[in-house]
């Protein structure tokens, strides 16, 4: 009689890459912080990882306590040497010596929870919170004060949003107060964050790559050359063509210090950045 083989979930692309990277990793250099509570380690991939010794040595330490609190790309090649002063961490290896302020390094924090690549981020206006969406199909809400995940919405599990033929990935999201709009593999959808409830499904077949709130509209772009203007009710108000065959990013400049530069810009599969001085037409294009 054959033994049943337990099913294991497939690894995401990012997990596979990280596992291969760890398998072939060499740590060339180390240095302690001036306070003695942190350890910096440099590897063959040009990365520097910062570990919290106080957390790892705590009687309440968990496996997560033994992972880096932050990892950053410091060099293009291996980090062969590091040394610390009272203020700086110096690193060297690819023909350059770089200086990093310890105070700035320790302000960095990694928010861990996604199991695959992260495609989009959005900041909440009045709360110290950030939303992230990724290849794993989840939108995660993080409290920046605690560096902690406080809410998860697995969009693809909601039947009204799910489009299995497109996949589960979240490619775009935006937030406005208690509202969020997101899309990608699942349909572009308006959500009420407090109740984790989808309220409006926008009738757009093509996956959207960027979305933003603007006054009483939602603007989106993706496959195709047009900026889509949506009513909050789900009605498509207008489609304004740009010069690129496909759009990957939108950006609104609404800085009060530069009212004369209030524009919408759109860019994607070309060397041009389209500039819209109002939402009705493309005024001109910038070009690389």
PDB file of C-alpha atoms in Angstrom:
ATOM      1  CA  UNK A   1       0.000   0.000   0.000  1.00  0.00           C
ATOM      2  CA  UNK A   2       1.430   3.352  -1.034  1.00  0.00           C
ATOM      3  CA  UNK A   3       1.782   6.082   1.551  1.00  0.00           C
ATOM      4  CA  UNK A   4      -0.088   9.277   0.848  1.00  0.00           C
ATOM      5  CA  UNK A   5       2.210  12.187   0.086  1.00  0.00           C
ATOM      6  CA  UNK A   6       1.125  15.312   2.003  1.00  0.00           C
ATOM      7  CA  UNK A   7       0.197  18.238  -0.202  1.00  0.00           C
ATOM      8  CA  UNK A   8       2.314  21.340   0.162  1.00  0.00           C
ATOM      9  CA  UNK A   9       1.423  24.706  -1.297  1.00  0.00           C
ATOM     10  CA  UNK A  10       3.691  25.809  -4.161  1.00  0.00           C
ATOM     11  CA  UNK A  11       6.279  28.433  -3.334  1.00  0.00           C
ATOM     12  CA  UNK A  12       5.819  31.889  -4.804  1.00  0.00           C
ATOM     13  CA  UNK A  13       8.440  33.206  -7.206  1.00  0.00           C
ATOM     14  CA  UNK A  14       9.891  35.505  -4.562  1.00  0.00           C
ATOM     15  CA  UNK A  15      10.184  32.671  -2.026  1.00  0.00           C
ATOM     16  CA  UNK A  16      11.981  30.495  -4.598  1.00  0.00           C
ATOM     17  CA  UNK A  17      14.385  33.344  -5.441  1.00  0.00           C
ATOM     18  CA  UNK A  18      15.085  34.014  -1.751  1.00  0.00           C
ATOM     19  CA  UNK A  19      15.636  30.308  -1.047  1.00  0.00           C
ATOM     20  CA  UNK A  20      18.139  30.046  -3.915  1.00  0.00           C
ATOM     21  CA  UNK A  21      19.842  33.236  -2.789  1.00  0.00           C
ATOM     22  CA  UNK A  22      20.242  31.887   0.775  1.00  0.00           C
ATOM     23  CA  UNK A  23      21.535  28.566  -0.595  1.00  0.00           C
ATOM     24  CA  UNK A  24      24.366  30.312  -2.433  1.00  0.00           C
ATOM     25  CA  UNK A  25      24.997  33.073   0.110  1.00  0.00           C
ATOM     26  CA  UNK A  26      28.336  33.979   1.638  1.00  0.00           C
ATOM     27  CA  UNK A  27      28.589  36.487   4.493  1.00  0.00           C
ATOM     28  CA  UNK A  28      31.897  38.322   4.177  1.00  0.00           C
ATOM     29  CA  UNK A  29      31.696  41.053   6.820  1.00  0.00           C
ATOM     30  CA  UNK A  30      30.120  42.058  10.143  1.00  0.00           C
ATOM     31  CA  UNK A  31      30.071  45.094  12.403  1.00  0.00           C
ATOM     32  CA  UNK A  32      28.248  46.015  15.620  1.00  0.00           C
ATOM     33  CA  UNK A  33      26.317  49.251  16.047  1.00  0.00           C
ATOM     34  CA  UNK A  34      27.769  51.899  18.398  1.00  0.00           C
ATOM     35  CA  UNK A  35      25.062  51.095  20.968  1.00  0.00           C
ATOM     36  CA  UNK A  36      25.921  47.386  20.805  1.00  0.00           C
ATOM     37  CA  UNK A  37      22.310  46.303  20.298  1.00  0.00           C
ATOM     38  CA  UNK A  38      22.458  45.690  16.539  1.00  0.00           C
ATOM     39  CA  UNK A  39      24.623  43.639  14.189  1.00  0.00           C
ATOM     40  CA  UNK A  40      25.243  44.494  10.529  1.00  0.00           C
ATOM     41  CA  UNK A  41      26.184  41.646   8.173  1.00  0.00           C
ATOM     42  CA  UNK A  42      27.271  42.031   4.528  1.00  0.00           C
ATOM     43  CA  UNK A  43      26.907  39.296   1.908  1.00  0.00           C
ATOM     44  CA  UNK A  44      28.042  38.315  -1.596  1.00  0.00           C
ATOM     45  CA  UNK A  45      24.889  39.846  -3.144  1.00  0.00           C
ATOM     46  CA  UNK A  46      25.821  43.362  -2.040  1.00  0.00           C
ATOM     47  CA  UNK A  47      23.190  43.393   0.710  1.00  0.00           C
ATOM     48  CA  UNK A  48      23.543  44.548   4.301  1.00  0.00           C
ATOM     49  CA  UNK A  49      21.217  43.001   6.868  1.00  0.00           C
ATOM     50  CA  UNK A  50      20.633  44.537  10.307  1.00  0.00           C
ATOM     51  CA  UNK A  51      19.795  42.183  13.177  1.00  0.00           C
ATOM     52  CA  UNK A  52      18.439  43.201  16.571  1.00  0.00           C
ATOM     53  CA  UNK A  53      20.609  41.421  19.145  1.00  0.00           C
ATOM     54  CA  UNK A  54      18.416  42.566  22.026  1.00  0.00           C
ATOM     55  CA  UNK A  55      15.370  40.964  20.383  1.00  0.00           C
ATOM     56  CA  UNK A  56      17.209  37.753  19.449  1.00  0.00           C
ATOM     57  CA  UNK A  57      18.689  37.354  22.953  1.00  0.00           C
ATOM     58  CA  UNK A  58      15.399  38.046  24.724  1.00  0.00           C
ATOM     59  CA  UNK A  59      13.821  35.250  26.778  1.00  0.00           C
ATOM     60  CA  UNK A  60      10.671  35.834  24.693  1.00  0.00           C
ATOM     61  CA  UNK A  61      12.492  35.637  21.336  1.00  0.00           C
ATOM     62  CA  UNK A  62      10.663  33.968  18.459  1.00  0.00           C
ATOM     63  CA  UNK A  63      11.967  32.793  15.083  1.00  0.00           C
ATOM     64  CA  UNK A  64      10.992  36.177  13.639  1.00  0.00           C
ATOM     65  CA  UNK A  65      13.302  37.816  16.208  1.00  0.00           C
ATOM     66  CA  UNK A  66      16.264  36.086  14.551  1.00  0.00           C
ATOM     67  CA  UNK A  67      15.580  37.566  11.117  1.00  0.00           C
ATOM     68  CA  UNK A  68      16.841  40.960   9.906  1.00  0.00           C
ATOM     69  CA  UNK A  69      14.826  43.985  10.959  1.00  0.00           C
ATOM     70  CA  UNK A  70      15.915  45.562   7.674  1.00  0.00           C
ATOM     71  CA  UNK A  71      17.896  44.495   4.608  1.00  0.00           C
ATOM     72  CA  UNK A  72      19.091  46.949   1.971  1.00  0.00           C
ATOM     73  CA  UNK A  73      21.122  46.841  -1.235  1.00  0.00           C
ATOM     74  CA  UNK A  74      24.391  48.572  -0.411  1.00  0.00           C
ATOM     75  CA  UNK A  75      26.688  47.604  -3.308  1.00  0.00           C
ATOM     76  CA  UNK A  76      26.501  46.047  -6.758  1.00  0.00           C
ATOM     77  CA  UNK A  77      28.971  43.358  -5.700  1.00  0.00           C
ATOM     78  CA  UNK A  78      29.971  41.601  -2.457  1.00  0.00           C
ATOM     79  CA  UNK A  79      30.325  43.601   0.764  1.00  0.00           C
ATOM     80  CA  UNK A  80      33.841  42.528   1.731  1.00  0.00           C
ATOM     81  CA  UNK A  81      34.402  44.804   4.708  1.00  0.00           C
ATOM     82  CA  UNK A  82      32.502  46.931   7.240  1.00  0.00           C
ATOM     83  CA  UNK A  83      33.504  49.092  10.197  1.00  0.00           C
ATOM     84  CA  UNK A  84      31.517  51.300  12.567  1.00  0.00           C
ATOM     85  CA  UNK A  85      32.167  54.649  14.219  1.00  0.00           C
ATOM     86  CA  UNK A  86      29.985  56.425  16.770  1.00  0.00           C
ATOM     87  CA  UNK A  87      27.727  57.656  13.961  1.00  0.00           C
ATOM     88  CA  UNK A  88      28.481  55.792  10.736  1.00  0.00           C
ATOM     89  CA  UNK A  89      28.606  52.302   9.288  1.00  0.00           C
ATOM     90  CA  UNK A  90      31.244  52.138   6.538  1.00  0.00           C
ATOM     91  CA  UNK A  91      31.029  49.407   3.907  1.00  0.00           C
ATOM     92  CA  UNK A  92      33.294  48.518   0.984  1.00  0.00           C
ATOM     93  CA  UNK A  93      33.658  45.958  -1.754  1.00  0.00           C
ATOM     94  CA  UNK A  94      33.012  47.107  -5.333  1.00  0.00           C
ATOM     95  CA  UNK A  95      35.556  49.887  -5.690  1.00  0.00           C
ATOM     96  CA  UNK A  96      33.622  52.255  -3.429  1.00  0.00           C
ATOM     97  CA  UNK A  97      33.579  52.940   0.284  1.00  0.00           C
ATOM     98  CA  UNK A  98      30.111  54.002   1.394  1.00  0.00           C
ATOM     99  CA  UNK A  99      29.051  55.662   4.642  1.00  0.00           C
ATOM    100  CA  UNK A 100      25.642  55.018   6.201  1.00  0.00           C
ATOM    101  CA  UNK A 101      24.265  56.882   9.193  1.00  0.00           C
ATOM    102  CA  UNK A 102      23.301  54.388  11.899  1.00  0.00           C
ATOM    103  CA  UNK A 103      20.436  56.677  12.954  1.00  0.00           C
ATOM    104  CA  UNK A 104      18.992  56.484   9.429  1.00  0.00           C
ATOM    105  CA  UNK A 105      19.547  52.733   9.102  1.00  0.00           C
ATOM    106  CA  UNK A 106      17.654  52.047  12.322  1.00  0.00           C
ATOM    107  CA  UNK A 107      14.686  54.108  11.169  1.00  0.00           C
ATOM    108  CA  UNK A 108      14.129  51.568   8.413  1.00  0.00           C
ATOM    109  CA  UNK A 109      11.678  48.711   9.070  1.00  0.00           C
ATOM    110  CA  UNK A 110      10.624  45.752   6.987  1.00  0.00           C
ATOM    111  CA  UNK A 111       6.913  44.918   6.944  1.00  0.00           C
ATOM    112  CA  UNK A 112       6.698  41.164   6.435  1.00  0.00           C
ATOM    113  CA  UNK A 113       3.569  39.241   5.479  1.00  0.00           C
ATOM    114  CA  UNK A 114       3.368  38.954   1.713  1.00  0.00           C
ATOM    115  CA  UNK A 115       4.479  35.613   0.272  1.00  0.00           C
ATOM    116  CA  UNK A 116       5.330  36.891  -3.217  1.00  0.00           C
ATOM    117  CA  UNK A 117       6.257  40.066  -5.107  1.00  0.00           C
ATOM    118  CA  UNK A 118       4.651  43.339  -3.985  1.00  0.00           C
ATOM    119  CA  UNK A 119       3.311  45.417  -6.869  1.00  0.00           C
ATOM    120  CA  UNK A 120       1.723  48.486  -5.273  1.00  0.00           C
ATOM    121  CA  UNK A 121       1.645  50.716  -2.173  1.00  0.00           C
ATOM    122  CA  UNK A 122      -0.742  53.428  -0.977  1.00  0.00           C
ATOM    123  CA  UNK A 123      -0.554  55.720   2.061  1.00  0.00           C
ATOM    124  CA  UNK A 124      -3.638  56.637   4.078  1.00  0.00           C
ATOM    125  CA  UNK A 125      -3.998  60.397   4.443  1.00  0.00           C
ATOM    126  CA  UNK A 126      -4.981  60.819   8.076  1.00  0.00           C
ATOM    127  CA  UNK A 127      -3.572  57.654   9.610  1.00  0.00           C
ATOM    128  CA  UNK A 128       0.036  56.460   9.919  1.00  0.00           C
ATOM    129  CA  UNK A 129      -0.861  53.430   7.798  1.00  0.00           C
ATOM    130  CA  UNK A 130       0.153  52.001   4.436  1.00  0.00           C
ATOM    131  CA  UNK A 131      -1.591  49.502   2.160  1.00  0.00           C
ATOM    132  CA  UNK A 132       0.271  46.979   0.020  1.00  0.00           C
ATOM    133  CA  UNK A 133      -0.891  44.637  -2.720  1.00  0.00           C
ATOM    134  CA  UNK A 134       0.975  41.840  -4.414  1.00  0.00           C
ATOM    135  CA  UNK A 135       1.262  38.661  -6.435  1.00  0.00           C
ATOM    136  CA  UNK A 136      -0.166  36.599  -3.549  1.00  0.00           C
ATOM    137  CA  UNK A 137      -3.586  38.202  -4.111  1.00  0.00           C
ATOM    138  CA  UNK A 138      -3.749  39.952  -0.750  1.00  0.00           C
ATOM    139  CA  UNK A 139      -4.092  43.604   0.206  1.00  0.00           C
ATOM    140  CA  UNK A 140      -2.472  44.166   3.594  1.00  0.00           C
ATOM    141  CA  UNK A 141      -2.954  47.173   5.866  1.00  0.00           C
ATOM    142  CA  UNK A 142       0.044  48.058   8.059  1.00  0.00           C
ATOM    143  CA  UNK A 143       0.190  50.257  11.145  1.00  0.00           C
ATOM    144  CA  UNK A 144       3.478  52.154  10.778  1.00  0.00           C
ATOM    145  CA  UNK A 145       3.631  53.026  14.483  1.00  0.00           C
ATOM    146  CA  UNK A 146       3.839  49.349  15.431  1.00  0.00           C
ATOM    147  CA  UNK A 147       5.300  48.045  12.126  1.00  0.00           C
ATOM    148  CA  UNK A 148       2.483  45.511  12.267  1.00  0.00           C
ATOM    149  CA  UNK A 149      -0.127  44.120   9.873  1.00  0.00           C
ATOM    150  CA  UNK A 150      -3.603  45.013  11.145  1.00  0.00           C
ATOM    151  CA  UNK A 151      -5.907  43.941   8.296  1.00  0.00           C
ATOM    152  CA  UNK A 152      -5.799  41.553   5.341  1.00  0.00           C
ATOM    153  CA  UNK A 153      -8.207  41.396   2.402  1.00  0.00           C
ATOM    154  CA  UNK A 154      -7.772  38.397   0.080  1.00  0.00           C
ATOM    155  CA  UNK A 155      -9.562  39.934  -2.873  1.00  0.00           C
ATOM    156  CA  UNK A 156      -9.634  36.853  -5.104  1.00  0.00           C
ATOM    157  CA  UNK A 157     -11.656  34.922  -2.492  1.00  0.00           C
ATOM    158  CA  UNK A 158     -14.638  37.231  -3.036  1.00  0.00           C
ATOM    159  CA  UNK A 159     -16.721  35.705  -5.821  1.00  0.00           C
ATOM    160  CA  UNK A 160     -17.915  39.022  -7.212  1.00  0.00           C
ATOM    161  CA  UNK A 161     -14.293  40.206  -7.688  1.00  0.00           C
ATOM    162  CA  UNK A 162     -12.616  36.959  -8.684  1.00  0.00           C
ATOM    163  CA  UNK A 163     -11.483  36.350 -12.277  1.00  0.00           C
ATOM    164  CA  UNK A 164      -9.537  33.053 -12.102  1.00  0.00           C
ATOM    165  CA  UNK A 165      -8.516  33.251 -15.776  1.00  0.00           C
ATOM    166  CA  UNK A 166      -6.543  36.437 -14.986  1.00  0.00           C
ATOM    167  CA  UNK A 167      -4.988  35.174 -11.736  1.00  0.00           C
ATOM    168  CA  UNK A 168      -5.115  36.485  -8.175  1.00  0.00           C
ATOM    169  CA  UNK A 169      -2.388  39.199  -8.329  1.00  0.00           C
ATOM    170  CA  UNK A 170      -3.087  42.759  -7.149  1.00  0.00           C
ATOM    171  CA  UNK A 171      -1.477  45.223  -9.541  1.00  0.00           C
ATOM    172  CA  UNK A 172      -2.911  48.552  -8.375  1.00  0.00           C
ATOM    173  CA  UNK A 173      -4.506  50.139  -5.332  1.00  0.00           C
ATOM    174  CA  UNK A 174      -5.383  53.545  -3.918  1.00  0.00           C
ATOM    175  CA  UNK A 175      -7.054  54.758  -0.755  1.00  0.00           C
ATOM    176  CA  UNK A 176      -9.177  57.710   0.304  1.00  0.00           C
ATOM    177  CA  UNK A 177     -10.220  57.862   3.959  1.00  0.00           C
ATOM    178  CA  UNK A 178     -12.192  54.654   4.677  1.00  0.00           C
ATOM    179  CA  UNK A 179     -12.273  53.603   1.025  1.00  0.00           C
ATOM    180  CA  UNK A 180      -9.931  51.581  -1.141  1.00  0.00           C
ATOM    181  CA  UNK A 181      -9.941  50.716  -4.825  1.00  0.00           C
ATOM    182  CA  UNK A 182      -7.812  47.860  -6.142  1.00  0.00           C
ATOM    183  CA  UNK A 183      -7.513  45.568  -9.136  1.00  0.00           C
ATOM    184  CA  UNK A 184      -5.248  43.409 -11.228  1.00  0.00           C
ATOM    185  CA  UNK A 185      -6.177  39.795 -11.821  1.00  0.00           C
ATOM    186  CA  UNK A 186      -9.416  40.367  -9.871  1.00  0.00           C
ATOM    187  CA  UNK A 187     -11.805  43.014 -11.158  1.00  0.00           C
ATOM    188  CA  UNK A 188     -11.206  46.685 -10.352  1.00  0.00           C
ATOM    189  CA  UNK A 189     -13.272  47.087  -7.179  1.00  0.00           C
ATOM    190  CA  UNK A 190     -14.169  49.805  -4.664  1.00  0.00           C
ATOM    191  CA  UNK A 191     -14.005  48.580  -1.047  1.00  0.00           C
ATOM    192  CA  UNK A 192     -15.149  49.898   2.319  1.00  0.00           C
ATOM    193  CA  UNK A 193     -12.084  49.271   4.468  1.00  0.00           C
ATOM    194  CA  UNK A 194     -13.652  49.186   7.918  1.00  0.00           C
ATOM    195  CA  UNK A 195     -16.066  46.435   6.942  1.00  0.00           C
ATOM    196  CA  UNK A 196     -13.786  44.771   4.339  1.00  0.00           C
ATOM    197  CA  UNK A 197     -16.739  44.900   1.951  1.00  0.00           C
ATOM    198  CA  UNK A 198     -16.670  45.301  -1.855  1.00  0.00           C
ATOM    199  CA  UNK A 199     -19.236  47.943  -2.858  1.00  0.00           C
ATOM    200  CA  UNK A 200     -18.675  48.629  -6.571  1.00  0.00           C
ATOM    201  CA  UNK A 201     -17.310  46.383  -9.336  1.00  0.00           C
ATOM    202  CA  UNK A 202     -16.068  48.415 -12.300  1.00  0.00           C
ATOM    203  CA  UNK A 203     -16.921  46.796 -15.675  1.00  0.00           C
ATOM    204  CA  UNK A 204     -13.398  46.756 -17.121  1.00  0.00           C
ATOM    205  CA  UNK A 205     -12.275  43.523 -18.775  1.00  0.00           C
ATOM    206  CA  UNK A 206      -8.556  44.323 -19.060  1.00  0.00           C
ATOM    207  CA  UNK A 207      -6.424  44.110 -15.878  1.00  0.00           C
ATOM    208  CA  UNK A 208      -5.627  47.568 -14.525  1.00  0.00           C
ATOM    209  CA  UNK A 209      -2.045  48.507 -13.607  1.00  0.00           C
ATOM    210  CA  UNK A 210      -2.611  51.858 -11.852  1.00  0.00           C
ATOM    211  CA  UNK A 211      -5.515  53.544 -10.094  1.00  0.00           C
ATOM    212  CA  UNK A 212      -6.033  56.758  -8.145  1.00  0.00           C
ATOM    213  CA  UNK A 213      -8.824  58.808  -6.555  1.00  0.00           C
ATOM    214  CA  UNK A 214      -9.395  62.281  -7.971  1.00  0.00           C
ATOM    215  CA  UNK A 215     -12.171  64.456  -6.501  1.00  0.00           C
ATOM    216  CA  UNK A 216     -15.393  62.469  -7.111  1.00  0.00           C
ATOM    217  CA  UNK A 217     -13.789  60.216  -9.735  1.00  0.00           C
ATOM    218  CA  UNK A 218     -11.545  57.178  -9.910  1.00  0.00           C
ATOM    219  CA  UNK A 219      -8.875  57.171 -12.617  1.00  0.00           C
ATOM    220  CA  UNK A 220      -7.403  53.905 -13.870  1.00  0.00           C
ATOM    221  CA  UNK A 221      -5.051  52.691 -16.594  1.00  0.00           C
ATOM    222  CA  UNK A 222      -3.726  49.374 -17.840  1.00  0.00           C
ATOM    223  CA  UNK A 223      -3.800  47.469 -21.096  1.00  0.00           C
ATOM    224  CA  UNK A 224      -4.569  50.005 -23.799  1.00  0.00           C
ATOM    225  CA  UNK A 225      -3.673  53.670 -24.361  1.00  0.00           C
ATOM    226  CA  UNK A 226      -6.519  55.339 -22.420  1.00  0.00           C
ATOM    227  CA  UNK A 227      -6.894  56.914 -18.999  1.00  0.00           C
ATOM    228  CA  UNK A 228     -10.263  55.665 -17.737  1.00  0.00           C
ATOM    229  CA  UNK A 229     -12.469  57.999 -15.703  1.00  0.00           C
ATOM    230  CA  UNK A 230     -14.988  56.238 -13.446  1.00  0.00           C
ATOM    231  CA  UNK A 231     -17.912  57.438 -11.380  1.00  0.00           C
ATOM    232  CA  UNK A 232     -17.918  55.952  -7.880  1.00  0.00           C
ATOM    233  CA  UNK A 233     -21.129  54.162  -8.877  1.00  0.00           C
ATOM    234  CA  UNK A 234     -19.202  52.152 -11.496  1.00  0.00           C
ATOM    235  CA  UNK A 235     -20.229  54.108 -14.587  1.00  0.00           C
ATOM    236  CA  UNK A 236     -17.473  54.799 -17.126  1.00  0.00           C
ATOM    237  CA  UNK A 237     -17.525  58.566 -17.622  1.00  0.00           C
ATOM    238  CA  UNK A 238     -14.753  58.937 -20.225  1.00  0.00           C
ATOM    239  CA  UNK A 239     -11.689  57.359 -21.803  1.00  0.00           C
ATOM    240  CA  UNK A 240      -8.942  59.816 -22.728  1.00  0.00           C
ATOM    241  CA  UNK A 241      -6.268  58.470 -25.102  1.00  0.00           C
ATOM    242  CA  UNK A 242      -2.564  58.937 -24.547  1.00  0.00           C
ATOM    243  CA  UNK A 243       0.411  58.251 -26.786  1.00  0.00           C
ATOM    244  CA  UNK A 244       1.589  54.915 -25.308  1.00  0.00           C
ATOM    245  CA  UNK A 245       0.074  51.589 -26.434  1.00  0.00           C
ATOM    246  CA  UNK A 246      -0.233  50.537 -22.801  1.00  0.00           C
ATOM    247  CA  UNK A 247      -0.184  52.554 -19.560  1.00  0.00           C
ATOM    248  CA  UNK A 248       1.562  51.357 -16.403  1.00  0.00           C
ATOM    249  CA  UNK A 249       1.538  54.426 -14.148  1.00  0.00           C
ATOM    250  CA  UNK A 250      -0.465  57.569 -13.391  1.00  0.00           C
ATOM    251  CA  UNK A 251       0.645  60.450 -11.190  1.00  0.00           C
ATOM    252  CA  UNK A 252      -1.278  63.510  -9.980  1.00  0.00           C
ATOM    253  CA  UNK A 253       0.642  66.637  -8.996  1.00  0.00           C
ATOM    254  CA  UNK A 254      -1.558  68.511  -6.515  1.00  0.00           C
ATOM    255  CA  UNK A 255       1.118  70.252  -4.446  1.00  0.00           C
ATOM    256  CA  UNK A 256      -0.377  73.538  -3.146  1.00  0.00           C
ATOM    257  CA  UNK A 257       3.036  75.224  -3.434  1.00  0.00           C
ATOM    258  CA  UNK A 258       2.987  74.829  -7.242  1.00  0.00           C
ATOM    259  CA  UNK A 259      -0.592  75.390  -8.475  1.00  0.00           C
ATOM    260  CA  UNK A 260       0.700  76.305 -11.935  1.00  0.00           C
ATOM    261  CA  UNK A 261       2.077  72.757 -12.255  1.00  0.00           C
ATOM    262  CA  UNK A 262      -1.160  70.949 -11.393  1.00  0.00           C
ATOM    263  CA  UNK A 263      -1.186  68.107 -13.947  1.00  0.00           C
ATOM    264  CA  UNK A 264      -1.907  64.418 -14.456  1.00  0.00           C
ATOM    265  CA  UNK A 265       0.908  62.422 -16.034  1.00  0.00           C
ATOM    266  CA  UNK A 266       0.641  58.977 -17.627  1.00  0.00           C
ATOM    267  CA  UNK A 267       3.393  56.649 -18.839  1.00  0.00           C
ATOM    268  CA  UNK A 268       3.894  53.070 -19.950  1.00  0.00           C
ATOM    269  CA  UNK A 269       5.129  51.135 -22.955  1.00  0.00           C
ATOM    270  CA  UNK A 270       7.011  53.953 -24.690  1.00  0.00           C
ATOM    271  CA  UNK A 271       9.684  56.570 -24.041  1.00  0.00           C
ATOM    272  CA  UNK A 272       7.033  59.286 -23.537  1.00  0.00           C
ATOM    273  CA  UNK A 273       5.331  60.679 -20.434  1.00  0.00           C
ATOM    274  CA  UNK A 274       1.950  62.177 -21.368  1.00  0.00           C
ATOM    275  CA  UNK A 275       0.944  65.391 -19.592  1.00  0.00           C
ATOM    276  CA  UNK A 276      -2.739  66.259 -19.075  1.00  0.00           C
ATOM    277  CA  UNK A 277      -3.396  69.833 -17.913  1.00  0.00           C
ATOM    278  CA  UNK A 278      -7.052  68.867 -17.520  1.00  0.00           C
ATOM    279  CA  UNK A 279      -8.704  65.474 -17.672  1.00  0.00           C
ATOM    280  CA  UNK A 280     -10.224  66.010 -21.098  1.00  0.00           C
ATOM    281  CA  UNK A 281      -7.180  65.716 -23.346  1.00  0.00           C
ATOM    282  CA  UNK A 282      -3.411  65.162 -23.550  1.00  0.00           C
ATOM    283  CA  UNK A 283      -1.689  68.548 -23.711  1.00  0.00           C
ATOM    284  CA  UNK A 284       1.798  67.307 -24.666  1.00  0.00           C
ATOM    285  CA  UNK A 285       4.347  64.574 -23.958  1.00  0.00           C
ATOM    286  CA  UNK A 286       7.714  64.562 -22.258  1.00  0.00           C
ATOM    287  CA  UNK A 287      10.285  62.243 -23.828  1.00  0.00           C
ATOM    288  CA  UNK A 288      13.407  60.442 -22.644  1.00  0.00           C
TER     289      UNK A 288
END
